[in-house]
PDB file of C-alpha atoms in Angstrom:
ATOM      1  CA  UNK A   1       0.031   0.057  -0.104  1.00  0.00           C
ATOM      2  CA  UNK A   2       1.706   3.210  -1.270  1.00  0.00           C
ATOM      3  CA  UNK A   3      -0.597   5.803   0.738  1.00  0.00           C
ATOM      4  CA  UNK A   4       0.398   9.447  -0.233  1.00  0.00           C
ATOM      5  CA  UNK A   5       3.442   9.536  -2.746  1.00  0.00           C
ATOM      6  CA  UNK A   6       4.692  12.883  -4.186  1.00  0.00           C
ATOM      7  CA  UNK A   7       7.155  13.534  -6.592  1.00  0.00           C
ATOM      8  CA  UNK A   8       9.812  14.641  -6.768  1.00  0.00           C
ATOM      9  CA  UNK A   9      11.605  14.817  -3.754  1.00  0.00           C
ATOM     10  CA  UNK A  10      13.539  17.673  -4.224  1.00  0.00           C
ATOM     11  CA  UNK A  11      13.875  20.478  -6.956  1.00  0.00           C
ATOM     12  CA  UNK A  12      16.060  23.937  -7.917  1.00  0.00           C
ATOM     13  CA  UNK A  13      14.641  26.204  -9.892  1.00  0.00           C
ATOM     14  CA  UNK A  14      15.236  29.716 -10.750  1.00  0.00           C
ATOM     15  CA  UNK A  15      12.756  32.871 -10.099  1.00  0.00           C
ATOM     16  CA  UNK A  16       9.960  33.225 -12.946  1.00  0.00           C
ATOM     17  CA  UNK A  17      10.055  28.791 -13.651  1.00  0.00           C
ATOM     18  CA  UNK A  18       7.018  27.430 -13.185  1.00  0.00           C
ATOM     19  CA  UNK A  19       6.639  23.616 -11.954  1.00  0.00           C
ATOM     20  CA  UNK A  20       4.204  21.044 -10.931  1.00  0.00           C
ATOM     21  CA  UNK A  21       4.647  19.196  -7.864  1.00  0.00           C
ATOM     22  CA  UNK A  22       2.920  15.841  -7.878  1.00  0.00           C
ATOM     23  CA  UNK A  23       0.698  13.962  -5.155  1.00  0.00           C
ATOM     24  CA  UNK A  24      -0.999  11.023  -5.044  1.00  0.00           C
ATOM     25  CA  UNK A  25      -2.396   8.947  -3.331  1.00  0.00           C
ATOM     26  CA  UNK A  26      -4.550   5.144  -3.621  1.00  0.00           C
ATOM     27  CA  UNK A  27      -6.116   5.217  -0.500  1.00  0.00           C
ATOM     28  CA  UNK A  28      -9.652   6.470  -2.346  1.00  0.00           C
ATOM     29  CA  UNK A  29      -9.439   9.154   0.278  1.00  0.00           C
ATOM     30  CA  UNK A  30     -12.124  12.366  -0.790  1.00  0.00           C
ATOM     31  CA  UNK A  31      -9.328  15.268   1.550  1.00  0.00           C
ATOM     32  CA  UNK A  32      -6.759  16.358  -0.104  1.00  0.00           C
ATOM     33  CA  UNK A  33      -4.494  18.901   0.971  1.00  0.00           C
ATOM     34  CA  UNK A  34      -1.175  20.816   0.302  1.00  0.00           C
ATOM     35  CA  UNK A  35       0.947  22.411   3.099  1.00  0.00           C
ATOM     36  CA  UNK A  36       3.947  24.437   3.489  1.00  0.00           C
ATOM     37  CA  UNK A  37       6.420  23.860   5.885  1.00  0.00           C
ATOM     38  CA  UNK A  38       8.857  26.721   6.991  1.00  0.00           C
ATOM     39  CA  UNK A  39      11.298  27.114  10.102  1.00  0.00           C
ATOM     40  CA  UNK A  40       9.369  28.715  12.776  1.00  0.00           C
ATOM     41  CA  UNK A  41       6.117  28.608  11.505  1.00  0.00           C
ATOM     42  CA  UNK A  42       5.245  24.888  11.826  1.00  0.00           C
ATOM     43  CA  UNK A  43       2.824  23.596   8.528  1.00  0.00           C
ATOM     44  CA  UNK A  44       0.319  26.527   6.892  1.00  0.00           C
ATOM     45  CA  UNK A  45      -2.420  25.121   4.150  1.00  0.00           C
ATOM     46  CA  UNK A  46      -2.057  26.080   0.458  1.00  0.00           C
ATOM     47  CA  UNK A  47      -4.998  24.616  -0.742  1.00  0.00           C
ATOM     48  CA  UNK A  48      -7.061  22.089   0.094  1.00  0.00           C
ATOM     49  CA  UNK A  49      -9.679  19.204  -1.833  1.00  0.00           C
ATOM     50  CA  UNK A  50     -12.886  18.031  -0.305  1.00  0.00           C
ATOM     51  CA  UNK A  51     -13.512  15.710  -3.421  1.00  0.00           C
ATOM     52  CA  UNK A  52     -13.153  15.281  -6.756  1.00  0.00           C
ATOM     53  CA  UNK A  53     -13.715  19.052  -8.768  1.00  0.00           C
ATOM     54  CA  UNK A  54     -14.120  20.914  -5.849  1.00  0.00           C
ATOM     55  CA  UNK A  55     -10.727  23.018  -4.525  1.00  0.00           C
ATOM     56  CA  UNK A  56     -10.663  25.759  -1.936  1.00  0.00           C
ATOM     57  CA  UNK A  57      -8.156  28.184  -0.491  1.00  0.00           C
ATOM     58  CA  UNK A  58      -6.161  27.643   2.904  1.00  0.00           C
ATOM     59  CA  UNK A  59      -4.303  30.219   4.895  1.00  0.00           C
ATOM     60  CA  UNK A  60      -0.971  31.000   2.386  1.00  0.00           C
ATOM     61  CA  UNK A  61      -2.470  30.133  -1.607  1.00  0.00           C
ATOM     62  CA  UNK A  62      -1.200  32.835  -3.289  1.00  0.00           C
ATOM     63  CA  UNK A  63       1.198  32.275  -5.781  1.00  0.00           C
ATOM     64  CA  UNK A  64      -0.148  28.275  -6.159  1.00  0.00           C
ATOM     65  CA  UNK A  65      -2.912  26.762  -8.162  1.00  0.00           C
ATOM     66  CA  UNK A  66      -4.239  23.328  -8.157  1.00  0.00           C
ATOM     67  CA  UNK A  67      -7.229  21.134  -9.575  1.00  0.00           C
ATOM     68  CA  UNK A  68      -8.528  17.986  -8.484  1.00  0.00           C
ATOM     69  CA  UNK A  69      -9.584  16.107 -11.862  1.00  0.00           C
ATOM     70  CA  UNK A  70      -9.599  12.761 -10.130  1.00  0.00           C
ATOM     71  CA  UNK A  71      -9.980  11.230  -6.752  1.00  0.00           C
ATOM     72  CA  UNK A  72      -6.299  10.042  -6.601  1.00  0.00           C
ATOM     73  CA  UNK A  73      -4.112  13.275  -7.654  1.00  0.00           C
ATOM     74  CA  UNK A  74      -3.674  16.700  -6.946  1.00  0.00           C
ATOM     75  CA  UNK A  75      -1.301  18.967  -8.663  1.00  0.00           C
ATOM     76  CA  UNK A  76       0.258  21.904  -6.575  1.00  0.00           C
ATOM     77  CA  UNK A  77       1.159  23.954  -9.961  1.00  0.00           C
ATOM     78  CA  UNK A  78       4.037  27.372  -9.109  1.00  0.00           C
ATOM     79  CA  UNK A  79       3.246  29.201 -12.579  1.00  0.00           C
ATOM     80  CA  UNK A  80       6.142  31.862 -11.608  1.00  0.00           C
ATOM     81  CA  UNK A  81       8.124  30.867  -8.713  1.00  0.00           C
ATOM     82  CA  UNK A  82       9.761  33.690  -6.525  1.00  0.00           C
ATOM     83  CA  UNK A  83      12.591  32.700  -3.498  1.00  0.00           C
ATOM     84  CA  UNK A  84       9.813  33.243  -1.281  1.00  0.00           C
ATOM     85  CA  UNK A  85       8.543  29.883  -1.600  1.00  0.00           C
ATOM     86  CA  UNK A  86      11.705  28.199  -1.211  1.00  0.00           C
ATOM     87  CA  UNK A  87      10.338  25.771   1.404  1.00  0.00           C
ATOM     88  CA  UNK A  88       9.234  21.518   1.893  1.00  0.00           C
ATOM     89  CA  UNK A  89       5.895  21.196   0.805  1.00  0.00           C
ATOM     90  CA  UNK A  90       3.621  18.334   1.725  1.00  0.00           C
ATOM     91  CA  UNK A  91       0.310  16.694   0.493  1.00  0.00           C
ATOM     92  CA  UNK A  92      -1.970  14.954   2.627  1.00  0.00           C
ATOM     93  CA  UNK A  93      -5.028  12.940   2.412  1.00  0.00           C
ATOM     94  CA  UNK A  94      -7.896  12.164   4.639  1.00  0.00           C
ATOM     95  CA  UNK A  95     -10.612   9.454   4.156  1.00  0.00           C
ATOM     96  CA  UNK A  96     -13.637  11.735   4.607  1.00  0.00           C
ATOM     97  CA  UNK A  97     -14.242  15.312   5.383  1.00  0.00           C
ATOM     98  CA  UNK A  98     -17.544  14.890   6.815  1.00  0.00           C
ATOM     99  CA  UNK A  99     -16.217  12.880   9.073  1.00  0.00           C
ATOM    100  CA  UNK A 100     -13.803  15.556  10.231  1.00  0.00           C
ATOM    101  CA  UNK A 101     -12.128  13.510  12.813  1.00  0.00           C
ATOM    102  CA  UNK A 102     -10.023  10.872  10.727  1.00  0.00           C
ATOM    103  CA  UNK A 103      -6.628  11.854  10.918  1.00  0.00           C
ATOM    104  CA  UNK A 104      -4.413  13.280   7.420  1.00  0.00           C
ATOM    105  CA  UNK A 105      -1.915  10.324   5.626  1.00  0.00           C
ATOM    106  CA  UNK A 106       1.142  12.371   4.921  1.00  0.00           C
ATOM    107  CA  UNK A 107       3.752  11.881   2.105  1.00  0.00           C
ATOM    108  CA  UNK A 108       7.273  12.253   2.802  1.00  0.00           C
ATOM    109  CA  UNK A 109       7.248  15.716   0.970  1.00  0.00           C
ATOM    110  CA  UNK A 110       9.199  17.647  -1.990  1.00  0.00           C
ATOM    111  CA  UNK A 111      11.980  20.240  -1.001  1.00  0.00           C
ATOM    112  CA  UNK A 112      11.884  23.099  -3.193  1.00  0.00           C
ATOM    113  CA  UNK A 113      14.547  25.617  -3.645  1.00  0.00           C
ATOM    114  CA  UNK A 114      14.136  28.829  -5.946  1.00  0.00           C
ATOM    115  CA  UNK A 115      17.367  30.990  -6.431  1.00  0.00           C
TER     116      UNK A 115
ATOM    117  CA  UNK B   1     -10.897  31.836  12.798  1.00  0.00           C
ATOM    118  CA  UNK B   2      -9.269  28.410  13.632  1.00  0.00           C
ATOM    119  CA  UNK B   3      -5.481  29.173  15.418  1.00  0.00           C
ATOM    120  CA  UNK B   4      -3.259  26.454  17.040  1.00  0.00           C
ATOM    121  CA  UNK B   5      -0.208  27.905  19.510  1.00  0.00           C
ATOM    122  CA  UNK B   6       2.636  25.903  20.676  1.00  0.00           C
ATOM    123  CA  UNK B   7       4.533  28.456  23.065  1.00  0.00           C
ATOM    124  CA  UNK B   8       7.771  26.256  22.873  1.00  0.00           C
ATOM    125  CA  UNK B   9       9.789  26.173  20.062  1.00  0.00           C
ATOM    126  CA  UNK B  10      12.444  23.314  21.713  1.00  0.00           C
ATOM    127  CA  UNK B  11      11.570  20.912  25.276  1.00  0.00           C
ATOM    128  CA  UNK B  12      14.887  19.518  26.448  1.00  0.00           C
ATOM    129  CA  UNK B  13      14.244  15.948  28.701  1.00  0.00           C
ATOM    130  CA  UNK B  14      16.295  13.925  30.616  1.00  0.00           C
ATOM    131  CA  UNK B  15      15.760   9.997  29.606  1.00  0.00           C
ATOM    132  CA  UNK B  16      13.067   8.408  32.050  1.00  0.00           C
ATOM    133  CA  UNK B  17      11.894  11.647  32.921  1.00  0.00           C
ATOM    134  CA  UNK B  18       7.794  12.870  32.239  1.00  0.00           C
ATOM    135  CA  UNK B  19       7.436  15.171  29.242  1.00  0.00           C
ATOM    136  CA  UNK B  20       4.609  17.425  28.586  1.00  0.00           C
ATOM    137  CA  UNK B  21       4.452  19.495  25.127  1.00  0.00           C
ATOM    138  CA  UNK B  22       1.824  22.492  25.487  1.00  0.00           C
ATOM    139  CA  UNK B  23      -0.644  23.214  23.069  1.00  0.00           C
ATOM    140  CA  UNK B  24      -3.838  25.811  23.237  1.00  0.00           C
ATOM    141  CA  UNK B  25      -6.079  26.502  20.437  1.00  0.00           C
ATOM    142  CA  UNK B  26      -9.007  28.325  19.387  1.00  0.00           C
ATOM    143  CA  UNK B  27     -11.985  27.574  17.321  1.00  0.00           C
ATOM    144  CA  UNK B  28     -15.665  28.623  17.563  1.00  0.00           C
ATOM    145  CA  UNK B  29     -17.317  25.848  17.633  1.00  0.00           C
ATOM    146  CA  UNK B  30     -15.993  22.606  19.487  1.00  0.00           C
ATOM    147  CA  UNK B  31     -13.065  21.317  18.694  1.00  0.00           C
ATOM    148  CA  UNK B  32     -11.112  18.194  17.293  1.00  0.00           C
ATOM    149  CA  UNK B  33      -7.602  18.002  18.214  1.00  0.00           C
ATOM    150  CA  UNK B  34      -4.841  16.040  17.226  1.00  0.00           C
ATOM    151  CA  UNK B  35      -1.122  15.451  17.283  1.00  0.00           C
ATOM    152  CA  UNK B  36       1.028  15.127  14.974  1.00  0.00           C
ATOM    153  CA  UNK B  37       5.080  13.566  15.301  1.00  0.00           C
ATOM    154  CA  UNK B  38       8.016  14.065  12.583  1.00  0.00           C
ATOM    155  CA  UNK B  39      10.788  12.282  12.120  1.00  0.00           C
ATOM    156  CA  UNK B  40      13.948  13.650  10.205  1.00  0.00           C
ATOM    157  CA  UNK B  41      12.921  13.841   6.431  1.00  0.00           C
ATOM    158  CA  UNK B  42       9.808  12.452   6.607  1.00  0.00           C
ATOM    159  CA  UNK B  43       5.977  13.524   6.201  1.00  0.00           C
ATOM    160  CA  UNK B  44       3.999  13.694   9.846  1.00  0.00           C
ATOM    161  CA  UNK B  45       2.656  10.989  11.690  1.00  0.00           C
ATOM    162  CA  UNK B  46      -0.653  10.733  13.438  1.00  0.00           C
ATOM    163  CA  UNK B  47      -0.226  10.109  17.365  1.00  0.00           C
ATOM    164  CA  UNK B  48      -3.643  10.503  18.715  1.00  0.00           C
ATOM    165  CA  UNK B  49      -6.676  12.931  19.015  1.00  0.00           C
ATOM    166  CA  UNK B  50      -9.879  14.027  20.612  1.00  0.00           C
ATOM    167  CA  UNK B  51     -13.276  14.128  19.606  1.00  0.00           C
ATOM    168  CA  UNK B  52     -15.198  14.042  22.081  1.00  0.00           C
ATOM    169  CA  UNK B  53     -15.309  11.541  25.632  1.00  0.00           C
ATOM    170  CA  UNK B  54     -12.708  11.588  28.045  1.00  0.00           C
ATOM    171  CA  UNK B  55     -10.445  14.699  28.577  1.00  0.00           C
ATOM    172  CA  UNK B  56      -7.270  11.782  28.448  1.00  0.00           C
ATOM    173  CA  UNK B  57      -6.716  10.507  25.264  1.00  0.00           C
ATOM    174  CA  UNK B  58      -4.543   7.561  24.797  1.00  0.00           C
ATOM    175  CA  UNK B  59      -2.406   6.927  21.832  1.00  0.00           C
ATOM    176  CA  UNK B  60       0.768   5.675  19.727  1.00  0.00           C
ATOM    177  CA  UNK B  61       4.225   5.213  21.625  1.00  0.00           C
ATOM    178  CA  UNK B  62       2.987   5.643  24.722  1.00  0.00           C
ATOM    179  CA  UNK B  63       1.818   9.009  24.793  1.00  0.00           C
ATOM    180  CA  UNK B  64      -1.550  10.542  25.602  1.00  0.00           C
ATOM    181  CA  UNK B  65      -2.823  14.103  25.708  1.00  0.00           C
ATOM    182  CA  UNK B  66      -5.221  15.730  27.846  1.00  0.00           C
ATOM    183  CA  UNK B  67      -7.912  17.933  26.548  1.00  0.00           C
ATOM    184  CA  UNK B  68      -9.154  21.080  29.259  1.00  0.00           C
ATOM    185  CA  UNK B  69     -12.264  23.043  27.488  1.00  0.00           C
ATOM    186  CA  UNK B  70     -11.892  26.032  30.003  1.00  0.00           C
ATOM    187  CA  UNK B  71      -8.264  26.568  29.369  1.00  0.00           C
ATOM    188  CA  UNK B  72      -8.623  25.179  25.741  1.00  0.00           C
ATOM    189  CA  UNK B  73      -5.689  23.252  25.972  1.00  0.00           C
ATOM    190  CA  UNK B  74      -4.445  20.141  24.914  1.00  0.00           C
ATOM    191  CA  UNK B  75      -1.310  19.148  26.322  1.00  0.00           C
ATOM    192  CA  UNK B  76       0.745  15.817  25.115  1.00  0.00           C
ATOM    193  CA  UNK B  77       2.339  13.800  27.937  1.00  0.00           C
ATOM    194  CA  UNK B  78       4.587  10.818  28.265  1.00  0.00           C
ATOM    195  CA  UNK B  79       4.940   9.360  31.698  1.00  0.00           C
ATOM    196  CA  UNK B  80       8.873   8.575  30.680  1.00  0.00           C
ATOM    197  CA  UNK B  81      10.987   9.465  28.077  1.00  0.00           C
ATOM    198  CA  UNK B  82      13.278   7.748  25.491  1.00  0.00           C
ATOM    199  CA  UNK B  83      15.394   9.309  23.120  1.00  0.00           C
ATOM    200  CA  UNK B  84      13.719   7.773  20.707  1.00  0.00           C
ATOM    201  CA  UNK B  85      11.210  10.303  21.481  1.00  0.00           C
ATOM    202  CA  UNK B  86      13.161  12.445  20.077  1.00  0.00           C
ATOM    203  CA  UNK B  87      11.196  14.119  17.210  1.00  0.00           C
ATOM    204  CA  UNK B  88       9.227  17.511  16.139  1.00  0.00           C
ATOM    205  CA  UNK B  89       5.634  17.247  17.563  1.00  0.00           C
ATOM    206  CA  UNK B  90       2.786  19.090  15.953  1.00  0.00           C
ATOM    207  CA  UNK B  91      -0.460  20.039  17.142  1.00  0.00           C
ATOM    208  CA  UNK B  92      -3.717  20.624  15.020  1.00  0.00           C
ATOM    209  CA  UNK B  93      -7.572  21.732  15.350  1.00  0.00           C
ATOM    210  CA  UNK B  94     -10.426  21.676  12.916  1.00  0.00           C
ATOM    211  CA  UNK B  95     -13.469  23.441  13.864  1.00  0.00           C
ATOM    212  CA  UNK B  96     -15.965  20.415  14.321  1.00  0.00           C
ATOM    213  CA  UNK B  97     -19.019  22.868  13.958  1.00  0.00           C
ATOM    214  CA  UNK B  98     -18.077  24.087  10.887  1.00  0.00           C
ATOM    215  CA  UNK B  99     -18.634  22.841   6.886  1.00  0.00           C
ATOM    216  CA  UNK B 100     -15.432  24.011   5.790  1.00  0.00           C
ATOM    217  CA  UNK B 101     -13.225  21.208   6.663  1.00  0.00           C
ATOM    218  CA  UNK B 102      -9.641  22.998   7.222  1.00  0.00           C
ATOM    219  CA  UNK B 103      -7.202  21.562   9.506  1.00  0.00           C
ATOM    220  CA  UNK B 104      -4.839  23.950  10.672  1.00  0.00           C
ATOM    221  CA  UNK B 105      -1.564  23.174  12.676  1.00  0.00           C
ATOM    222  CA  UNK B 106       0.441  24.922  15.212  1.00  0.00           C
ATOM    223  CA  UNK B 107       4.207  25.833  14.684  1.00  0.00           C
ATOM    224  CA  UNK B 108       5.819  22.799  16.317  1.00  0.00           C
ATOM    225  CA  UNK B 109       7.986  21.863  19.362  1.00  0.00           C
ATOM    226  CA  UNK B 110      11.184  20.019  19.044  1.00  0.00           C
ATOM    227  CA  UNK B 111      11.848  17.513  21.897  1.00  0.00           C
ATOM    228  CA  UNK B 112      15.331  16.387  22.728  1.00  0.00           C
ATOM    229  CA  UNK B 113      15.573  13.486  24.985  1.00  0.00           C
ATOM    230  CA  UNK B 114      19.090  13.484  26.847  1.00  0.00           C
ATOM    231  CA  UNK B 115      20.263  10.366  27.624  1.00  0.00           C
TER     232      UNK B 115
END
């Protein structure tokens, strides 16, 4: 059981470049989300989705786009990378958003550096 | 709006001693509360949760947490610390009475257990 898979594990971008961070889960979870982790700031929610075709903004959505065309995949797009987006990005999924109380399952993260 | 505070960036404890990692929260409705642990270069792993019922919740690896509604706190505890407990710990909250599905994390507390 693979769980939540994130690719790539590491990425270096130049300012202004675009890229997509991939996230896939094989647990048929309805809820998926993206967080960024920065020293001293913990995890901050970027975007989340409660099901295919539905997305919403989190705490820090600016500079990021998402889409949810299938239950399994939830890619995060950086259209024009900035040094402030240097961070570790985590994707997480949850079985049912309506139950509210099931734990999140996290991927192992993508470490992004923007120069 | 939801928020979580972890007032201590780092907690240092001698092996065998009891440990406490503090967490306070703010939500409009009733809280669902969670603790997660992160080991180096890995995603977060679920430790325990409070949904309703007993204020003392038991979780993985001998950890427990005490919910205190009047103090809006959910402190993580363990009677006897192990060196292997050294990691980064995150408290998280979700508003149980809200249709929104956001899970908000605290800034994290680094737990260091010395032999």
